Amino acid sequence: MNFVDYLFETTKDLTKEIVVGNSEKISYSDMYNMYVSRIARWLSGKFGSNEKILLISDNSVFFIGAYLGIIKSGNICVPLNPSVTTTSLKYIATQCASKIAFVENKHLKKLDDLNLEKVHQDMILGDILQSSKFNCDGKLFDEGRIAEIIFTSGSTALPKGVMLSHKNLRANTDSIIKYLELTNNDRVLVVLPFYYCYGLSLLHTHIKVGASLVLNNTFIMLNTVIDDLLNYSCTGFSGVPSHYQIFLRKSRRFKVTQFPHIRYVTQAGGKLPNVFIEDFLKTFPKIRFYVMYGQTEATARLSYLPPSWLPEKLGSIGKGIPGVTLEVVNESMQKVKPNEIGEIIAEGDNIMVGYFEDPTLTDETIKAGRLHTGDIGTVDKDGFIYVLAREKEYLKVSGERISPKEVEDVIVSLPSVVDCSIVGVEDDILGEAIKAFIVLESTASLTKDDILNFCNQRLSSTKLPKFIEFIDEIPASPTGKKLRSELEKLGT
């Protein structure tokens, strides 16, 4: 079955609003019948199938309609960050041999130098929506076909495309719905971009159960986020570590506000230091806090920690989600014993098909059907998994392997510290020395000596920062992930 037919299997005729909010509203029936099915028909008639179609847009009704219409048509959606660099955009468009792009009006200039047919919002509301309904028998559809390619980029390498099939998307959606216990009564506030797999998972799961989404593209304006949570009676919120750190250390209003409708929040996209989880649990004891772990290569999600295990298993990413086998293995591919260290690997129907036009990297990442995450972890006696670091993030100080996360967790436990990131800098004696970049609350009076004295009481001598620099904010990607590479440049 086509993934979009699966999503709208029981919801396509609902008059209930799928998108709720100040700027845009639309019902399920209008989204499916006026946007998704007609875009699909137009694309199928003009371009056939299996074309790689770019999508550049902020979270909006336009994005949702185009994204779902592209996938329903049997073509392949390539959602891109609207702030994508010209170099990356040209590279991706060339690699995909794209003939067409759906582009939000304000981003049209990005495509001036590309020979592509451009579909913008005015066209969606005009010619395309005059097409008749799109009819196809989704039951005959091959779920193994590619539905989308999500490009992930680093600072030193060209973007790599993660190919996800209709089956991948369906498997991950089913699993997340199950463990979050989502229903049609849920309403999630979305601050995560839809070109990011975590953001897309919110879109998929809530459409499938007939729930609603409130779109907020201005997280930097914290009061608008808090207002939306209250005004639209949101039952859920999902964020990356920086969202929770900002809420808990930079917003005076957040911690003194009651959110009577929120039943759960989720956190993924990197490790949130334990001190922030403890702070959230203390402040909002009735809200269920889900720690989650995943990768784009896993269609978003690999594990979750049931809220009932907090705070007992604080720091753990939990165990594999339904349908996923998640293990920590040694170099002999044997499961490690408690407290032993190994690589985290995964197996399930959500594991990507592979990297676009890169069979070598695919073979290095997926071996015997199992995804090698590149994350180093361990397990406890109950089988709960703990991520220690990515292999490439370990520092080597005086010959000792140091996990940056361990040092960061100590520093952010200081109440006046909003965020911290640790990088290694070259050192003639130590090989690598530790440098700490620290963000303080605006009213904080902490000095470098205060930081060092605090660390000295909690860390061994090899784990102490040799250099400390106070900065206004930690460089981060648009999805909120720390950009250590940018800090490494500053550290030299």
XYZ file of C-alpha atoms in Angstrom:
492
model
C 0.000 0.000 0.000
C 1.184 3.510 -0.822
C 2.232 5.196 2.444
C -0.150 8.105 1.935
C -3.109 5.745 1.394
C -2.099 4.066 4.644
C -2.038 7.431 6.465
C -5.476 8.489 5.220
C -7.009 5.009 5.366
C -9.619 6.066 7.938
C -9.210 9.847 8.019
C -9.524 11.214 4.467
C -13.204 12.147 4.840
C -12.971 13.739 8.281
C -14.250 17.303 8.582
C -12.019 17.692 11.625
C -9.069 20.063 11.227
C -5.716 18.442 10.570
C -3.888 21.782 10.979
C -4.999 24.171 13.699
C -3.473 27.553 14.424
C -3.357 31.306 14.022
C -2.112 31.460 10.445
C -3.529 28.372 8.738
C -6.301 25.847 9.202
C -7.463 22.976 7.025
C -9.602 19.882 7.475
C -8.621 16.314 6.710
C -11.082 16.068 3.832
C -9.882 19.308 2.241
C -6.236 18.352 2.654
C -6.780 14.961 1.053
C -9.312 15.794 -1.647
C -8.280 19.328 -2.618
C -4.519 19.097 -2.181
C -3.001 15.638 -1.859
C -5.043 13.703 -4.426
C -5.077 16.496 -7.007
C -1.361 17.201 -6.750
C -0.810 13.467 -7.127
C -2.945 13.325 -10.261
C -1.213 16.343 -11.787
C 2.246 14.933 -11.112
C 1.355 11.460 -12.332
C -0.083 12.804 -15.554
C 2.793 15.168 -16.297
C 5.857 13.378 -14.921
C 4.858 9.758 -14.417
C 6.467 8.124 -11.412
C 9.816 7.660 -9.630
C 10.954 11.219 -10.367
C 12.884 12.877 -7.549
C 10.972 16.034 -6.723
C 12.467 18.754 -4.535
C 10.384 20.414 -1.810
C 11.568 23.662 -0.217
C 9.190 25.146 2.320
C 8.732 26.013 5.963
C 6.133 24.025 7.884
C 2.801 24.928 6.318
C -0.294 23.620 4.596
C 1.680 24.021 1.352
C 4.452 21.717 2.620
C 2.027 19.062 3.865
C -0.050 19.030 0.679
C 2.981 18.926 -1.609
C 4.863 16.348 0.456
C 1.956 13.936 0.642
C 0.891 14.571 -2.957
C 4.371 13.775 -4.257
C 4.546 10.514 -2.348
C 0.997 9.487 -3.284
C 1.775 10.039 -6.970
C 4.443 7.323 -6.834
C 7.224 9.879 -7.128
C 10.030 10.481 -4.627
C 9.960 13.522 -2.352
C 13.239 15.254 -1.503
C 12.437 17.728 1.320
C 15.164 20.323 1.839
C 16.033 22.872 4.474
C 14.902 26.276 3.121
C 18.276 27.681 4.209
C 20.171 25.112 2.120
C 23.324 26.593 0.616
C 23.487 27.242 -3.117
C 26.309 24.720 -3.443
C 24.385 21.962 -1.672
C 21.184 22.747 -3.554
C 22.910 22.504 -6.931
C 24.638 19.297 -5.888
C 21.406 17.657 -4.724
C 19.405 18.799 -7.748
C 22.106 17.466 -10.082
C 22.499 14.170 -8.230
C 18.750 13.614 -8.284
C 18.382 14.780 -11.897
C 15.363 16.707 -10.659
C 12.993 18.216 -13.212
C 10.599 19.889 -10.801
C 10.553 21.543 -7.392
C 7.706 22.595 -5.118
C 8.821 25.875 -3.545
C 7.253 28.224 -1.049
C 6.928 31.680 -2.612
C 9.522 33.357 -0.393
C 12.185 30.793 -1.355
C 11.730 30.958 -5.152
C 14.923 32.970 -5.709
C 17.002 30.049 -4.481
C 16.149 28.222 -7.692
C 16.964 31.037 -10.127
C 20.105 29.302 -11.386
C 18.533 25.849 -11.709
C 16.753 24.574 -14.796
C 13.694 23.245 -12.980
C 9.957 23.604 -13.310
C 8.887 25.464 -10.193
C 5.545 24.872 -8.494
C 4.743 27.581 -5.966
C 1.792 28.380 -3.743
C -0.101 30.415 -6.333
C 0.030 27.503 -8.783
C -1.175 25.099 -6.104
C -4.198 27.303 -5.529
C -4.758 27.750 -9.250
C -4.175 25.337 -12.097
C -3.271 22.235 -10.114
C -6.300 22.325 -7.837
C -8.564 22.424 -10.887
C -7.557 18.834 -11.616
C -10.080 16.117 -10.840
C -9.627 13.716 -7.959
C -6.789 11.235 -8.144
C -7.919 7.623 -8.102
C -5.609 4.672 -7.756
C -5.693 1.318 -6.070
C -3.097 1.747 -3.343
C -3.420 -1.908 -2.358
C -1.469 -2.906 -5.477
C 1.400 -0.601 -4.598
C 4.881 -2.004 -3.868
C 5.839 -0.854 -0.355
C 9.493 -1.443 -1.157
C 9.580 1.555 -3.508
C 11.433 4.677 -2.392
C 9.069 7.296 -0.962
C 11.547 9.997 -0.017
C 15.224 10.893 0.162
C 16.326 12.937 3.150
C 19.688 14.606 2.691
C 21.831 15.034 5.767
C 24.893 17.232 5.542
C 28.060 17.833 7.461
C 30.477 20.739 7.341
C 33.268 18.799 5.651
C 31.374 16.484 3.321
C 28.824 16.645 0.562
C 25.225 15.898 1.596
C 24.339 12.210 1.746
C 20.864 11.068 0.813
C 19.027 8.588 3.017
C 16.545 6.574 0.930
C 13.374 5.638 2.827
C 10.707 3.332 1.425
C 6.947 3.350 1.909
C 7.484 0.294 4.129
C 10.090 2.116 6.242
C 7.718 5.022 6.853
C 4.792 2.782 7.718
C 6.800 0.618 10.134
C 8.158 3.587 12.088
C 4.762 5.283 12.182
C 3.071 2.168 13.583
C 5.723 1.780 16.278
C 5.632 5.384 17.470
C 1.835 5.439 17.643
C 1.943 2.301 19.751
C 4.386 3.385 22.435
C 3.137 6.982 22.665
C -0.449 5.686 22.780
C -1.589 8.368 20.335
C -5.287 8.789 19.571
C -7.525 11.140 17.627
C -7.843 13.220 20.801
C -4.195 14.279 20.613
C -2.949 17.637 19.408
C 0.784 18.262 19.080
C 2.617 21.566 18.910
C 5.157 21.297 16.081
C 8.317 23.408 16.293
C 10.496 20.829 14.529
C 10.881 21.354 10.764
C 9.249 18.818 8.477
C 12.398 18.401 6.360
C 13.854 16.734 9.477
C 12.898 13.094 10.117
C 11.851 13.838 13.718
C 9.470 16.535 12.495
C 8.105 14.274 9.765
C 7.385 11.571 12.331
C 5.009 13.982 14.083
C 3.207 14.634 10.817
C 2.914 10.932 9.964
C 1.730 9.676 13.333
C -0.851 12.358 13.945
C -2.402 12.061 10.488
C -2.666 8.299 10.867
C -4.667 8.490 14.118
C -6.772 11.484 13.076
C -5.164 13.900 15.527
C -4.291 17.583 14.974
C -1.120 19.630 14.527
C -0.406 23.205 15.601
C 2.443 24.677 13.544
C 4.816 27.178 15.126
C 7.857 28.260 13.100
C 9.076 30.837 15.625
C 10.486 28.941 18.597
C 12.878 31.815 19.209
C 9.808 33.750 20.374
C 9.204 31.592 23.434
C 6.012 33.310 24.499
C 4.316 32.368 21.230
C 5.164 28.720 21.894
C 3.804 28.851 25.420
C 0.690 30.663 24.189
C 0.079 28.033 21.512
C 0.430 25.195 24.022
C -2.231 26.862 26.159
C -4.563 28.420 23.589
C -4.876 25.271 21.479
C -5.021 22.815 24.392
C -2.063 20.870 23.075
C -1.633 17.388 24.515
C 1.932 16.874 23.304
C 5.201 18.626 22.543
C 8.362 17.295 20.892
C 11.789 18.871 20.968
C 15.537 18.448 20.752
C 17.825 19.154 23.747
C 18.211 22.862 23.006
C 14.435 23.378 23.188
C 14.267 22.044 26.728
C 17.434 23.830 27.819
C 16.036 27.145 26.604
C 12.634 26.490 28.192
C 14.128 25.605 31.565
C 16.975 28.124 31.793
C 16.025 31.080 29.604
C 12.267 31.408 30.053
C 10.985 32.848 33.311
C 7.399 32.119 32.302
C 7.677 28.466 31.298
C 8.407 26.938 34.708
C 5.636 28.869 36.478
C 2.961 28.038 33.895
C 0.499 25.192 34.271
C -0.221 23.157 31.141
C -3.391 21.246 32.059
C -3.828 19.518 28.703
C -0.293 18.259 28.054
C -0.054 14.557 28.821
C 3.379 13.864 27.302
C 6.520 15.405 25.810
C 9.209 13.682 23.751
C 12.914 14.433 23.426
C 15.310 13.174 20.768
C 17.970 14.620 18.470
C 20.845 14.135 20.898
C 21.351 13.613 24.611
C 19.671 16.065 26.955
C 21.825 16.326 30.088
C 20.284 14.538 33.045
C 20.028 17.706 35.118
C 17.492 19.155 32.675
C 15.373 15.999 32.710
C 15.386 16.063 36.513
C 14.401 19.728 36.466
C 11.522 19.047 34.058
C 10.246 16.102 36.105
C 10.357 18.157 39.284
C 8.568 21.100 37.652
C 5.954 19.056 35.772
C 5.539 15.761 37.646
C 2.266 14.877 35.898
C 3.610 15.174 32.345
C 5.023 11.972 30.866
C 8.577 12.577 29.611
C 9.737 10.256 26.798
C 13.469 10.076 26.136
C 13.979 8.779 22.606
C 16.864 7.901 20.293
C 17.065 7.518 16.559
C 18.696 8.367 13.259
C 17.530 9.461 9.831
C 18.788 6.070 8.629
C 16.126 4.495 10.864
C 13.285 6.665 9.516
C 13.489 8.604 12.778
C 13.129 6.311 15.764
C 15.064 3.385 17.234
C 14.409 3.401 20.983
C 12.442 5.010 23.777
C 12.576 5.047 27.555
C 9.120 4.573 29.115
C 8.398 7.488 31.476
C 7.694 5.010 34.263
C 11.427 4.192 34.334
C 12.366 7.767 35.154
C 14.239 8.727 37.228
C 15.515 5.184 37.928
C 17.060 4.829 34.456
C 18.061 8.466 34.049
C 20.587 8.795 31.221
C 19.350 5.742 29.314
C 17.803 5.764 25.840
C 15.717 2.752 26.886
C 15.224 -0.217 24.596
C 14.202 -0.791 20.985
C 10.788 0.465 19.893
C 8.162 -2.114 18.872
C 9.406 -3.985 15.815
C 13.063 -3.003 16.286
C 15.880 -5.111 17.695
C 18.443 -2.791 19.279
C 21.684 -4.186 20.685
C 25.151 -3.160 21.791
C 27.780 -5.479 20.306
C 31.551 -5.909 20.514
C 33.961 -6.266 17.588
C 33.000 -9.948 17.291
C 29.341 -8.926 16.885
C 28.460 -10.516 20.232
C 26.161 -8.695 22.640
C 28.145 -6.945 25.343
C 27.717 -7.760 29.010
C 26.529 -5.102 31.469
C 28.953 -2.147 31.640
C 30.979 -3.381 28.663
C 31.315 -0.994 25.725
C 30.390 -1.621 22.093
C 28.596 -0.233 19.054
C 24.822 0.189 18.952
C 23.254 -1.703 16.019
C 19.646 -2.077 14.928
C 17.416 -4.294 12.834
C 13.821 -3.727 11.737
C 11.506 -2.733 8.893
C 12.292 0.931 9.556
C 15.958 0.642 8.517
C 16.676 2.639 5.367
C 17.046 1.112 1.927
C 20.470 2.727 1.671
C 22.344 5.893 0.769
C 21.432 7.432 -2.568
C 24.005 6.539 -5.233
C 26.531 5.459 -2.616
C 26.641 1.640 -2.421
C 30.021 1.694 -0.674
C 28.783 3.774 2.258
C 25.587 1.712 2.314
C 27.579 -1.513 2.653
C 29.692 0.029 5.425
C 26.578 1.094 7.342
C 24.189 -1.823 6.782
C 25.784 -5.220 7.313
C 23.774 -8.434 7.265
C 20.600 -6.359 7.326
C 21.583 -4.493 10.489
C 22.212 -0.778 10.827
C 25.541 0.143 12.391
C 24.772 3.464 14.045
C 28.345 4.538 14.769
C 27.267 5.288 18.335
C 29.210 3.787 21.218
C 27.165 2.554 24.149
C 26.722 0.124 26.976
C 23.919 -1.712 28.762
C 22.957 -2.191 32.382
C 21.863 -5.383 34.135
C 18.262 -4.838 33.005
C 19.170 -4.449 29.356
C 18.665 -0.684 29.178
C 20.994 1.014 26.704
C 23.161 4.071 27.369
C 24.828 6.112 24.613
C 28.337 7.172 25.579
C 29.443 8.999 22.432
C 29.876 8.716 18.718
C 33.137 6.981 17.927
C 34.460 10.038 16.109
C 33.562 12.355 19.010
C 35.832 10.727 21.580
C 38.785 12.862 22.644
C 42.158 11.358 23.434
C 43.792 13.200 26.312
C 47.137 11.831 27.512
C 46.234 8.555 25.826
C 42.873 8.269 27.652
C 39.604 8.198 25.710
C 37.338 10.956 27.027
C 33.631 11.284 26.251
C 32.699 14.963 25.737
C 29.211 14.231 27.065
C 30.560 13.291 30.493
C 32.289 16.646 30.890
C 29.325 18.556 29.444
C 26.916 16.901 31.877
C 28.996 18.043 34.839
C 29.231 21.659 33.674
C 25.537 22.054 32.815
C 24.633 20.806 36.288
C 25.589 24.284 37.459
C 22.243 26.136 37.723
C 23.508 29.233 35.890
C 24.729 27.265 32.848
C 22.294 27.122 29.924
C 24.429 25.002 27.614
C 27.924 23.631 27.153
C 29.850 21.934 24.378
C 33.235 20.245 24.663
C 35.765 20.008 21.821
C 39.341 18.876 21.535
C 42.184 21.218 20.596
C 45.705 20.233 19.633
C 48.182 20.184 22.504
C 51.911 19.441 22.299
C 51.951 17.645 25.649
C 48.508 16.058 25.995
C 47.927 15.288 22.323
C 44.442 16.752 22.696
C 43.308 19.216 25.339
C 39.736 19.845 26.413
C 38.109 23.168 25.614
C 34.692 24.073 27.013
C 32.376 26.524 25.289
C 29.778 27.660 27.825
C 26.537 29.633 27.574
C 25.441 31.334 30.813
C 22.168 32.833 31.932
C 22.119 36.580 31.318
C 22.296 37.344 35.042
C 24.996 34.770 35.876
C 28.256 35.899 37.495
C 30.220 32.662 37.157
C 33.929 32.928 36.341
C 36.270 30.479 34.657
C 37.759 29.671 38.051
C 34.287 28.859 39.388
C 33.811 26.394 36.526
C 37.202 24.761 37.059
C 36.719 24.438 40.818
C 33.336 22.829 40.274
C 34.748 20.386 37.724
C 37.758 19.582 39.898
C 35.445 18.182 42.574
C 33.625 15.910 40.107
C 36.054 14.907 37.358
C 39.458 13.257 37.168
C 42.403 15.463 36.212
C 42.490 14.247 32.586
C 38.844 15.289 32.128
C 39.280 18.860 33.337
C 38.924 21.599 30.696
C 42.237 23.269 29.940
C 40.466 26.121 28.168
C 37.108 27.772 28.843
C 35.324 30.280 26.647
C 31.989 31.949 27.366
C 29.833 32.489 24.267
C 26.298 33.728 23.610
C 25.040 30.490 22.067
C 26.238 27.098 20.876
C 26.238 26.872 17.059
C 23.438 24.554 16.003
C 21.818 23.262 12.860
C 18.265 24.389 12.002
C 17.039 21.177 13.654
C 18.755 22.115 16.932
C 21.698 19.715 16.825
C 25.037 21.045 18.065
C 27.592 21.782 15.369
C 30.805 20.700 17.059
C 32.684 21.273 13.825
C 31.966 25.002 14.068
C 33.262 25.076 17.644
C 36.345 23.145 16.628
C 37.145 25.969 14.212
C 36.817 28.476 17.060
C 38.937 26.302 19.313
C 42.017 26.428 17.121
